[in-house]
Coordinates of C-alpha atoms and ligand atoms in Angstrom, one line a residue:
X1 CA 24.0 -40.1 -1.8
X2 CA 24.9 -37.2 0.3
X3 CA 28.0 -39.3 1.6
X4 CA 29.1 -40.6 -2.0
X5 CA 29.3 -37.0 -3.0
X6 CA 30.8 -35.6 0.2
X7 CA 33.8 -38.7 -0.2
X8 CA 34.0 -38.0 -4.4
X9 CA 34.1 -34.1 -4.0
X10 CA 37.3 -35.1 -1.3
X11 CA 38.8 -37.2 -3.0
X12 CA 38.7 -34.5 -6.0
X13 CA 39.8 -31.6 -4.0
X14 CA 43.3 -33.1 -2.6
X15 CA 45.5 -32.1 -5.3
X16 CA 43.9 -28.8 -4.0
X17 CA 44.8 -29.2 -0.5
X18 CA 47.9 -30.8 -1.1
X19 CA 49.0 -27.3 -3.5
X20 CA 48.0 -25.0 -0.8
X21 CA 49.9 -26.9 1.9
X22 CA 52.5 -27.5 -0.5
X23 CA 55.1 -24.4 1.2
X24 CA 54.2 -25.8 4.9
X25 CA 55.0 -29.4 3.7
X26 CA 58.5 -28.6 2.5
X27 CA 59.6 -27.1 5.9
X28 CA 58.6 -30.1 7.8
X29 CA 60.1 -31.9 5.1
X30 CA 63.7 -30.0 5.6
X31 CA 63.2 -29.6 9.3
X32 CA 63.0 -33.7 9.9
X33 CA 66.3 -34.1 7.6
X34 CA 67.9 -31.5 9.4
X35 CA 66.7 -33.1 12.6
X36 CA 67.8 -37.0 11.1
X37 CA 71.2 -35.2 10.0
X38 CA 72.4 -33.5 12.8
X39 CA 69.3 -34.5 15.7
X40 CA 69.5 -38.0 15.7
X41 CA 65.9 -38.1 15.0
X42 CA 65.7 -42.1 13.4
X43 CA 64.4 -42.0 9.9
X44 CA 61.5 -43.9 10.6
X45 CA 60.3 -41.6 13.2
X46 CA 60.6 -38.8 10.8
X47 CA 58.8 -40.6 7.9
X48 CA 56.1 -41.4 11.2
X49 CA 56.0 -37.3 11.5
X50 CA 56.1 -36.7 7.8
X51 CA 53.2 -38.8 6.9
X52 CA 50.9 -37.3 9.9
X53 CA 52.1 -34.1 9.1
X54 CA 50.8 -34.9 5.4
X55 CA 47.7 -36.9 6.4
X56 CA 46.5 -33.3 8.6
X57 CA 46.9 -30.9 5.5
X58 CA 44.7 -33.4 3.3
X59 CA 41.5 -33.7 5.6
X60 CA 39.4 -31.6 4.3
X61 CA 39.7 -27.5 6.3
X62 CA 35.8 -27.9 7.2
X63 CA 32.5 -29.2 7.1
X64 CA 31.7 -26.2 5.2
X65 CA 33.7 -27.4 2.7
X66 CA 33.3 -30.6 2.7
X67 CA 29.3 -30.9 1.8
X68 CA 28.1 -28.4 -0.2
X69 CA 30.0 -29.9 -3.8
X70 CA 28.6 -32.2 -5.3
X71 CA 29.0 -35.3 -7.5
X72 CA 28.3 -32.4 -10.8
X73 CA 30.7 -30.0 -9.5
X74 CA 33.3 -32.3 -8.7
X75 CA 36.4 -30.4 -10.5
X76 CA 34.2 -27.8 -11.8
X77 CA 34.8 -24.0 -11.7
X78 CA 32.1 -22.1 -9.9
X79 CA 30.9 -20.3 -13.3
X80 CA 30.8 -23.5 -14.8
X81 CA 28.7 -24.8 -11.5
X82 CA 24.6 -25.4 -13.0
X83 CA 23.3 -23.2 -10.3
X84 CA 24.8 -20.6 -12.3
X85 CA 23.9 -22.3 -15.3
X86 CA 20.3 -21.8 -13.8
X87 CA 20.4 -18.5 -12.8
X88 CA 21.5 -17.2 -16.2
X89 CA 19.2 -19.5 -18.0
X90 CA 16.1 -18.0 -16.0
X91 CA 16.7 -14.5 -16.4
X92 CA 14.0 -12.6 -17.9
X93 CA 16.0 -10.5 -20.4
X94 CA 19.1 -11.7 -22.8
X95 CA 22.0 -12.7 -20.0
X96 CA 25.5 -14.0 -21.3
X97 CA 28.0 -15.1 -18.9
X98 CA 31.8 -15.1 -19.7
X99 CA 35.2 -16.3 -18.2
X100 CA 37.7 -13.7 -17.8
X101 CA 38.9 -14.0 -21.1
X102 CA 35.9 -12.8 -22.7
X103 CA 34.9 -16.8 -23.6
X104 CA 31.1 -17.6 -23.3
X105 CA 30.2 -20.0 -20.6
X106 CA 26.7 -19.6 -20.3
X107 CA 23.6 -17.7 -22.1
X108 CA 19.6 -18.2 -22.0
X109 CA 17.0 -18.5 -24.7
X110 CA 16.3 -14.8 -25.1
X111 CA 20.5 -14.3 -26.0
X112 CA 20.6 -16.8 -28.5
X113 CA 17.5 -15.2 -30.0
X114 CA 19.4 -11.8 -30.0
X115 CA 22.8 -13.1 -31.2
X116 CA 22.1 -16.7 -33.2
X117 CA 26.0 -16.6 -33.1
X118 CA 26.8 -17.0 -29.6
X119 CA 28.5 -20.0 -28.8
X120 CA 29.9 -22.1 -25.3
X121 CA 33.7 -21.6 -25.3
X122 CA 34.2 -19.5 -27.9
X123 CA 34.6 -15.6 -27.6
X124 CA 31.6 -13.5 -27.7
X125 CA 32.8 -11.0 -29.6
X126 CA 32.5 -13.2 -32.3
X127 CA 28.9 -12.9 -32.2
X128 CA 27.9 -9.9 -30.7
X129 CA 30.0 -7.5 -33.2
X130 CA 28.4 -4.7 -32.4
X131 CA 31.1 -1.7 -31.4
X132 CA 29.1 -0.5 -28.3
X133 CA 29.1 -3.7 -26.8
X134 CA 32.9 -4.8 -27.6
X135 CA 34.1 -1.2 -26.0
X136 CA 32.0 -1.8 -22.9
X137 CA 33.3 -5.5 -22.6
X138 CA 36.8 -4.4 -23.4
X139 CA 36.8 -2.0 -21.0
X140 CA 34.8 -4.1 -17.7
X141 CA 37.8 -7.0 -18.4
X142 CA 40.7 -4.0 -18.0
X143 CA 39.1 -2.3 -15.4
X144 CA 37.0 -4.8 -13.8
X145 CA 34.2 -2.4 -13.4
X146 CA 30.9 -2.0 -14.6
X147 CA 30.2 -0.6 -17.8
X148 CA 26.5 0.3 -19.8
X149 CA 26.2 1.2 -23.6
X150 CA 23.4 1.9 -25.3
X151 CA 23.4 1.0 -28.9
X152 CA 20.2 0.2 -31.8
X153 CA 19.8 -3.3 -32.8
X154 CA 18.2 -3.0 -36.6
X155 CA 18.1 -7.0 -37.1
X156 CA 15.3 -8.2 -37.5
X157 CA 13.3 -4.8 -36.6
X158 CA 15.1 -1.4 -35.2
X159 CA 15.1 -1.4 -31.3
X160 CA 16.9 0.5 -29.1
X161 CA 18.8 -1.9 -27.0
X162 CA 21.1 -1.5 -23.2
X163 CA 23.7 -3.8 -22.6
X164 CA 24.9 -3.7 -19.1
X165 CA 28.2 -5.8 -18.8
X166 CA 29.1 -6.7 -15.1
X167 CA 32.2 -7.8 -13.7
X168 CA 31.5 -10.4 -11.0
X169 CA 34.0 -12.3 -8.3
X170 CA 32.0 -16.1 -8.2
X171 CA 33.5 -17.9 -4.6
X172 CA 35.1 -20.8 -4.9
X173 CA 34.0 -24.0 -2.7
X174 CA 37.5 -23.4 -1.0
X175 CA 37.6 -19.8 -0.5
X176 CA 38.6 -18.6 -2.5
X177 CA 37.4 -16.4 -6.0
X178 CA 37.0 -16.2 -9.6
X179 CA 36.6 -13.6 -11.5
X180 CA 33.9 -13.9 -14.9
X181 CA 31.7 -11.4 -16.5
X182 CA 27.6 -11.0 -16.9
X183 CA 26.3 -9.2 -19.9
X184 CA 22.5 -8.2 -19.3
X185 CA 20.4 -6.7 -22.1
X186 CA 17.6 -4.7 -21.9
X187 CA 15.1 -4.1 -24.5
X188 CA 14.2 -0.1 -24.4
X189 CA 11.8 0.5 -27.2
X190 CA 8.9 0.6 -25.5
X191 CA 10.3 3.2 -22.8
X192 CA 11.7 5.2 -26.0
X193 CA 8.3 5.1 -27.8
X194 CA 6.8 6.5 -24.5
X195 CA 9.0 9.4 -24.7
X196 CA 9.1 10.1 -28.3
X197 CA 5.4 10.2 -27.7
X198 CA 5.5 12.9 -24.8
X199 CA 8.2 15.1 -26.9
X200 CA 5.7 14.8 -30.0
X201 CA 2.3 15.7 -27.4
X202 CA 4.7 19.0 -25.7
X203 CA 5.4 19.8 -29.8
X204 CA 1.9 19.3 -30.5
X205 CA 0.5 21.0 -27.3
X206 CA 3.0 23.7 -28.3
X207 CA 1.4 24.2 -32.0
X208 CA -2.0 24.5 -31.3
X209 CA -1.8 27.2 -28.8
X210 CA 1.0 29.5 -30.5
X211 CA -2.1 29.3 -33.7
X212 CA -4.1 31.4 -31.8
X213 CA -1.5 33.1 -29.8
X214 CA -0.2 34.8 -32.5
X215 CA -3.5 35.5 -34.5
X216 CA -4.4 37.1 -30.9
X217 CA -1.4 39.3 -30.5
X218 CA -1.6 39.9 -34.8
X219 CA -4.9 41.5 -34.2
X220 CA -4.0 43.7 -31.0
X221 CA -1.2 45.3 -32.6
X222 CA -3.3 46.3 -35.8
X223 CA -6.6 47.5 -33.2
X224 CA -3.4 49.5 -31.3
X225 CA -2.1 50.8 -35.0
X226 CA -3.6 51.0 -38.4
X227 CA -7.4 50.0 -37.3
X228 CA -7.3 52.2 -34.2
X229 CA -9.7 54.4 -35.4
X230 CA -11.8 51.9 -37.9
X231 CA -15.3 51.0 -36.0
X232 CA -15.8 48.5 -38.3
X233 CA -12.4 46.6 -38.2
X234 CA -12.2 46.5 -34.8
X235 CA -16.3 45.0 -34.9
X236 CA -14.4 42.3 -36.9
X237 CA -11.4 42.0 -35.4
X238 CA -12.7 41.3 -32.0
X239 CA -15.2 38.5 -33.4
X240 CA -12.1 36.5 -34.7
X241 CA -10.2 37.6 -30.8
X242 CA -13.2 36.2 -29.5
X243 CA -13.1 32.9 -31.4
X244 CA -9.2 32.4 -30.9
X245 CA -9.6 32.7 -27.6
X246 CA -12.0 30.2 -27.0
X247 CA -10.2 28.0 -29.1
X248 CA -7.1 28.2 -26.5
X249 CA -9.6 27.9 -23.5
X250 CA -11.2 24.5 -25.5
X251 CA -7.7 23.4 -25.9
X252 CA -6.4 23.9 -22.0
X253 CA -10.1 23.1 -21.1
X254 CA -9.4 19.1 -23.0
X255 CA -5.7 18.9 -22.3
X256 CA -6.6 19.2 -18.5
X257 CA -9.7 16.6 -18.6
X258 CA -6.9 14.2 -20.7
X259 CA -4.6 14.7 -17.8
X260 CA -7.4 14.0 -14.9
X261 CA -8.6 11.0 -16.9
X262 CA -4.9 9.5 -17.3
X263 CA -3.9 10.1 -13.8
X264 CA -7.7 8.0 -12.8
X265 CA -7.3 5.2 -15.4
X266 CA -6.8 2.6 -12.4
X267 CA -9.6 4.0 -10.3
X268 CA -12.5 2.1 -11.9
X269 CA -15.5 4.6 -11.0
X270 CA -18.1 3.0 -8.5
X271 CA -20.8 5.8 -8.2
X272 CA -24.1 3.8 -10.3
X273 CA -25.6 6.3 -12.6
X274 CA -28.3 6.3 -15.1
X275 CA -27.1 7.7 -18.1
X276 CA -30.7 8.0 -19.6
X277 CA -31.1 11.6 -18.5
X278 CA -26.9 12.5 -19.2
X279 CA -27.7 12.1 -22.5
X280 CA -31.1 14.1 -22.4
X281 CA -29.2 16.6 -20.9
X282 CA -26.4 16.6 -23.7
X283 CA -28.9 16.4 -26.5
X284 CA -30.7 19.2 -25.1
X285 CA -27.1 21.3 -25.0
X286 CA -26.4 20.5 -28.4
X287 CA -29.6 21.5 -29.7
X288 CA -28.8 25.4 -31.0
X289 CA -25.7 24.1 -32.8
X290 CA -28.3 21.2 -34.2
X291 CA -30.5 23.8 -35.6
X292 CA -27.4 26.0 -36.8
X293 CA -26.4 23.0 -39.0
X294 CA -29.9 21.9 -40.0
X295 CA -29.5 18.5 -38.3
X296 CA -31.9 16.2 -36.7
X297 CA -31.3 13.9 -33.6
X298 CA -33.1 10.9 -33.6
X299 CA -33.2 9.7 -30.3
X300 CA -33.8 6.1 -29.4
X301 CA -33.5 5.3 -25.6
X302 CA -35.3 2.4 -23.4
X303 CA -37.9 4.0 -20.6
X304 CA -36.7 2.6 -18.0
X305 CA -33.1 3.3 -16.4
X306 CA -29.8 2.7 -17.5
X307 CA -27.6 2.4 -14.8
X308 CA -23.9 1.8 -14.9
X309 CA -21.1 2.1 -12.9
X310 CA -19.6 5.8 -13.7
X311 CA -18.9 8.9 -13.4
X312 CA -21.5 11.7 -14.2
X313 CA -18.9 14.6 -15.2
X314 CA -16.7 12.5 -17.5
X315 CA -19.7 10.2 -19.3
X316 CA -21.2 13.9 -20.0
X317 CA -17.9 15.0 -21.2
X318 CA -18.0 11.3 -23.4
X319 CA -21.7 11.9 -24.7
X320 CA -21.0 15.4 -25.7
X321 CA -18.5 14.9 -27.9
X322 CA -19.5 11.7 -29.9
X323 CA -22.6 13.8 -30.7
X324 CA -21.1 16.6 -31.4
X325 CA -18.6 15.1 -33.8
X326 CA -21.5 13.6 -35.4
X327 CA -23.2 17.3 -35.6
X328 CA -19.9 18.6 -37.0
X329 CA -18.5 16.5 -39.3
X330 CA -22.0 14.2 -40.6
X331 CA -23.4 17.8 -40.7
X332 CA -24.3 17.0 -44.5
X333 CA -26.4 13.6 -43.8
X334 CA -29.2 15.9 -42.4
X335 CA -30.0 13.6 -39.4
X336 CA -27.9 12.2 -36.3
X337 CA -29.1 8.5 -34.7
X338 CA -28.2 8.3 -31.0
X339 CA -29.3 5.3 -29.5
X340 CA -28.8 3.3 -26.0
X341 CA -29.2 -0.5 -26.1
X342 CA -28.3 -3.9 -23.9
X343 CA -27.9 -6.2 -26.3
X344 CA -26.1 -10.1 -25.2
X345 CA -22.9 -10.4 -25.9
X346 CA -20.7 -13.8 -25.4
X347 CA -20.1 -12.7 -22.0
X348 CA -23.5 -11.6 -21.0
X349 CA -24.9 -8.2 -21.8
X350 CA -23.2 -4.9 -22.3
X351 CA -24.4 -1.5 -22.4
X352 CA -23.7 0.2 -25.6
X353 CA -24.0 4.0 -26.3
X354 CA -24.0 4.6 -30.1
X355 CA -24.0 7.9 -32.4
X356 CA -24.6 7.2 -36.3
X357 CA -24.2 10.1 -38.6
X358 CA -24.9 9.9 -42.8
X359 CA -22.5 11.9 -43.4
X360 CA -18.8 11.6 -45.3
X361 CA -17.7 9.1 -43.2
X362 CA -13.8 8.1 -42.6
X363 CA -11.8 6.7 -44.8
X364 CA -10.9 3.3 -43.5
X365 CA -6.9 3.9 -43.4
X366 CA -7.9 6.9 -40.8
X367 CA -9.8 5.2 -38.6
X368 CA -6.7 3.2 -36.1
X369 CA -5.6 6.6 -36.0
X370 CA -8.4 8.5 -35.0
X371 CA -7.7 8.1 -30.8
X372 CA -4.9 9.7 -31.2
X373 CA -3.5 13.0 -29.8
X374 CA -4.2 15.7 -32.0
X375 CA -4.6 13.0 -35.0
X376 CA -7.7 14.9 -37.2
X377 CA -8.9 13.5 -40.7
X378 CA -8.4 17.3 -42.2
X379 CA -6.6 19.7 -39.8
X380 CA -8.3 22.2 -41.7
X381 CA -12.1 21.2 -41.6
X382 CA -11.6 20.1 -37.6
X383 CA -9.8 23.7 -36.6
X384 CA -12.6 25.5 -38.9
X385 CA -15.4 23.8 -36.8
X386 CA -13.5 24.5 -33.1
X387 CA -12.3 21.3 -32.8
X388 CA -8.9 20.3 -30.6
X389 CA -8.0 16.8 -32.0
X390 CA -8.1 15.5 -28.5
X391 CA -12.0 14.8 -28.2
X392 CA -11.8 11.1 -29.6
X393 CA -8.8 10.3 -27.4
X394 CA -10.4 11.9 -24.6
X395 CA -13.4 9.7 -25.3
X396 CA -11.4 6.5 -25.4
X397 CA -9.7 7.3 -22.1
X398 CA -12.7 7.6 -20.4
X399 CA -14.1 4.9 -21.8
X400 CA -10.8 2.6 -21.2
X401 CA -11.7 3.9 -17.3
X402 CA -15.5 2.3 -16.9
X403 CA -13.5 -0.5 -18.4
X404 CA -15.5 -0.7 -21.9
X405 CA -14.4 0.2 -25.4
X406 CA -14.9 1.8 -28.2
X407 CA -16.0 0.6 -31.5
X408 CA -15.8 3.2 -34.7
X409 CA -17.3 1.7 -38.2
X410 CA -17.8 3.8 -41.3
X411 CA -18.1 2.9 -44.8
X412 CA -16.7 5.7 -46.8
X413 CA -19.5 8.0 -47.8
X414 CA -21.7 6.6 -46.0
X415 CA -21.1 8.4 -42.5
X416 CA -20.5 6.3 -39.3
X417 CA -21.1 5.0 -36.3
X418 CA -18.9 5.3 -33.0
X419 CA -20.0 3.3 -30.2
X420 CA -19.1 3.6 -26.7
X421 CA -19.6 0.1 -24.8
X422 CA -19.6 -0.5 -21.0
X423 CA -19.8 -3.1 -18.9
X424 CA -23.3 -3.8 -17.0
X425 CA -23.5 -3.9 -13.6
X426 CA -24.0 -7.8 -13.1
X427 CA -20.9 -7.8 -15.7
X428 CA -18.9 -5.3 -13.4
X429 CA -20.2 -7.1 -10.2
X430 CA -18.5 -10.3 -11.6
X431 CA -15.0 -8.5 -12.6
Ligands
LIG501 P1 -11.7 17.4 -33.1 O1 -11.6 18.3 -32.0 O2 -10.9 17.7 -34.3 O3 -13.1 17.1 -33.5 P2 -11.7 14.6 -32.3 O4 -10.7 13.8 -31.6 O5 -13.1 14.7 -31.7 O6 -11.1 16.0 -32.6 O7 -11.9 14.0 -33.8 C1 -10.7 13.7 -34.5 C2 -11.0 13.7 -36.0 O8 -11.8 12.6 -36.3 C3 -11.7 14.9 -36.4 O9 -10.9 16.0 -36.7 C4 -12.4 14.4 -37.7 O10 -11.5 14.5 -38.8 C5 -12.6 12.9 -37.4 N1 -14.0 12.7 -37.0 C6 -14.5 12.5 -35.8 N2 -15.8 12.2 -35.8 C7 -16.2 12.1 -37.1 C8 -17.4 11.9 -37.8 N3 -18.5 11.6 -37.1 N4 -17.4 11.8 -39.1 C9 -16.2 12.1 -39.8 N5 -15.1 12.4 -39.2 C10 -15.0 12.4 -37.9

C-alpha cells in the first residue's frame, strides 16, 4: 500500500521536478550541442549524457519527499490535503478556511450553522456579509497579517460575536509554501453578560450606599445649621443617623460575606456540624424582632442530631436570613413554621431546612428573580424593613457551596415556603 502510494505520488510529482529542473536542463542541453558543434562530442554520447542528466533531476530530491503523500493527495494542494480538512472540521468554534483569493476551501459544522450560505469554491464574502468581517478579511489578504473584529450577530438571537481571520503559509510536500487564510469565530455573549453583570452590581453597589450617604451628610449639615440649637430635632435627627448608618454597615457587612462566599464556591466545606442547635441559636436571636412584629415561630426539629457537612459561620448567616425574611415580609400571617427534615429523595435522603410564612406571598413572575443582586419584590417595603436585596442571593451562594439548593414556593396570598436542601453525609461521602 505504502509502496503503491510512494510510486503514484512520484509518478505525480515529475512534471514538478521536471519544472524546477527545467533552467539546469537547458544548459546541459546547450552545452552538449555546443560540445557536438565545435567538441566533437558524437551525438549519441551526448543524447547518453542528456538522458542521465534528465533521469538524475526526475528521482525524487528525498525520502522525505518521497513517502509522506499519499494516494488522496496525489496532485492536491496542501489546504486542500484532508488532514487540514480534519483539523478545520474538529475545531470547537466556527472555522472557515480560504485560498488566497478569499475562495472557501473548508468549514465545520458550527460555520455552516452561523453562515447557512457558505459554500466550497465560492467566495465567502458571499455569505458572511457582514462589514466587520469583509474589512478584516480584506485587509489579512493585502497585508497578510492577522486581523480581529468584533461585530453582533442578531440572526437568530443577538450575540456578540469575534472573528479572528489569520493568514497562514501551509508547506508544500516539496518545500515549498502556500499561502491560505483561517477565519476563527468566537462566541462572546456569555463573557459580555458577565460583565454587563459586574458594571450593573458596581451601579447597584453604588446606589445603595450614596441613599444613606447623603441622608447622612443631609442631616449633619441641618444639626451644624438650622437645628443647631433644637433639642428635639437633633433627638430625631440622630435616630434616622443612626438607622442610615446601620443600613450602610448591613450593606458592606453582605457585600463582604457575598465576596467570601464567591471566592469559596469550589471549596466544598468538610467540618460535620449539627445544625440542630445553629438554628436554636438563630431562633433565639430573632426572638425580640418576633415579638416586635407579633409573630410566632413554630419550631419543628428531630431530637436527635443533624449533622452535615458545613460551615457554622455561613449556615448561621443562611438560617438567619430565611427566618428573618419570613419575620419581615410574612409579618401579617401571625405565625412562622421552621422545620428540619430527612425525607428520601430518588437519590437517597437529603437534609432539608424549610421556613413557611402565611403571609402575602410572591407573585409567581418574581420568584426566578428573587436570587438576584439587589432584585427586591418592593424596593420600598425591603429598604423600610432594613433589608439589602442581597440576603436571598447570599443564601443561594452558600447553599450552591454545601452543594444543595434552594427551592422557593408561594401561592400568591398565601405566603411561602423557602427551602434550603443539603446533601447528607452518606450522600456527600458518595460524591
Ligand atoms: P432584602 O434584604 O430586601 O430582604 P432578600 O434578598 O433577602 O433582600 O429578599 C429579596 C426580596 O424578596 C425582598 O426584598 C422581598 O421583596 C422578597 N422576599 C423575601 N422573602 C420573602 C417572604 N418570605 N415573603 C415575601 N417576600 C419575600
Amino acid at each position: 500500500m505504502t509502496t503503491n502510494s510512494t510510486t503514484s505520488s512520484s509518478f505525480a510529482a515529475w512534471p514538478d521536478r521536471l519544472r524546477r529542473s527545467a533552467i539546469v536542463l537547458m544548459a546541459v542541453m546547450l552545452g552538449l550541442s555546443a560540445s557536438v558543434m565545435f567538441g566533437g562530442l558524437s551525438l549519441q554520447h551526448a543524447g547518453l549524457i542528456f538522458i542521465c542528466v534528465l533521469g538524475a533531476a526526475l528521482v525524487p530530491w528525498s525520502l522525505h519527499h518521497a513517502v509522506p503523500v499519499t494516494d488522496d493527495q496525489a496532485g492536491m494542494r496542501p489546504a486542500e490535503a484532508p488532514v487540514v480538512q480534519a483539523l478545520v472540521g474538529g475545531m470547537p468554534e466556527a472555522a472557515v478556511l480560504l485560498d488566497r483569493a478569499g475562495r472557501v476551501l473548508h468549514f465545520n459544522v458550527a460555520a455552516a450553522q452561523l453562515a447557512p450560505a457558505l459554500r466550497k469554491n465560492e467566495l465567502a464574502l458571499f455569505a458572511l456579509r457582514t462589514p466587520e468581517i469583509i474589512t478584516a478579511l480584506r485587509q489579512a489578504i493585502a497585508t497578510r497579517e492577522s486581523q480581529r473584529a468584533t461585530y453582533v450577530d442578531r440572526v437568530p438571537i443577538e450575540r456578540w460575536m469575534e472573528v479572528i481571520v489569520t493568514p497562514l503559509l501551509l508547506p508544500t510536500a516539496f518545500g515549498g509554501t502556500e499561502y491560505c487564510i483561517l477565519m476563527t469565530f468566537h462566541d462572546q455573549t456569555p463573557l459580555r453578560r458577565v460583565e454587563e453583570m459586574r458594571a450593573d452590581f458596581v451601579a447597584n453597589a453604588s446606589h445603595e450606599l450614596r441613599t444613606p450617604l447623603a441622608a447622612l451628610s443631609g442631616f449633619i449639615d441641618t444639626l451644624q445649621g438650622p437645628a443647631r440649637d433644637d433639642v428635639r430635632a437633633r433627638e430625631r435627627f440622630l435616630g434616622i443617623m443612626h438607622a442610615q448608618a446601620t443600613r450602610m454597615a448591613r450593606l458592606i457587612d453582605d457585600l463582604l460575606s457575598l465576596s467570601r462566599v464567591e471566592l469559596s464556591a469550589h471549596v466544598r466545606p468538610d467540618t460535620l456540624v449539627d445544625i440542630v442547635p445553629l438554628v436554636h441559636q438563630v431562633i433565639d436571636g430573632l426572638e425580640p424582632l418576633a415579638s416586635e412584629r407579633q409573630v410566632t415561630i413554630e419550631a419543628e426539629f428531630p431530637n436527635t442530631a443533624v449533622t452535615i457537612a458545613g460551615d457554622t459561620e455561613e449556615l448561621l448567616r443562611l438560617f438567619e436570613n430565611l427566618i428573618e425574611n419570613g419575620l419581615k415580609y410574612g409579618a401579617s400571617g401571625g405565625r412562622v413554621a421552621v422545620s428540619l427534615t430527612e425525607p428520601s429523595t430518588n437519590d437517597g435522603s437529603e437534609i432539608r431546612f424549610a421556613v413557611r410564612d402565611f403571609g402575602p406571598g410572591i407573585a409567581p413572575e418574581h420568584l426566578p428573580r428573587l436570587t438576584e443582586r439587589f432584585y427586591r419584590v418592593d424596593v420600598g417595603d425591603s429598604r423600610a424593613q432594613g433589608g439589602t436585596g442581597l440576603g436571598l442571593s447570599l443564601v443561594k451562594h452558600i447553599v450552591q457551596r454545601h452543594r444543595g439548593r434552594l427551592l422557593i414556593e408561594s401561592v400568591f396570598g398565601h405566603g411561602a415556603t423557602f427551602t434550603a436542601c443539603f446533601p447528607t453525609l452518606k450522600g456527600a461521602a458518595k460524591e
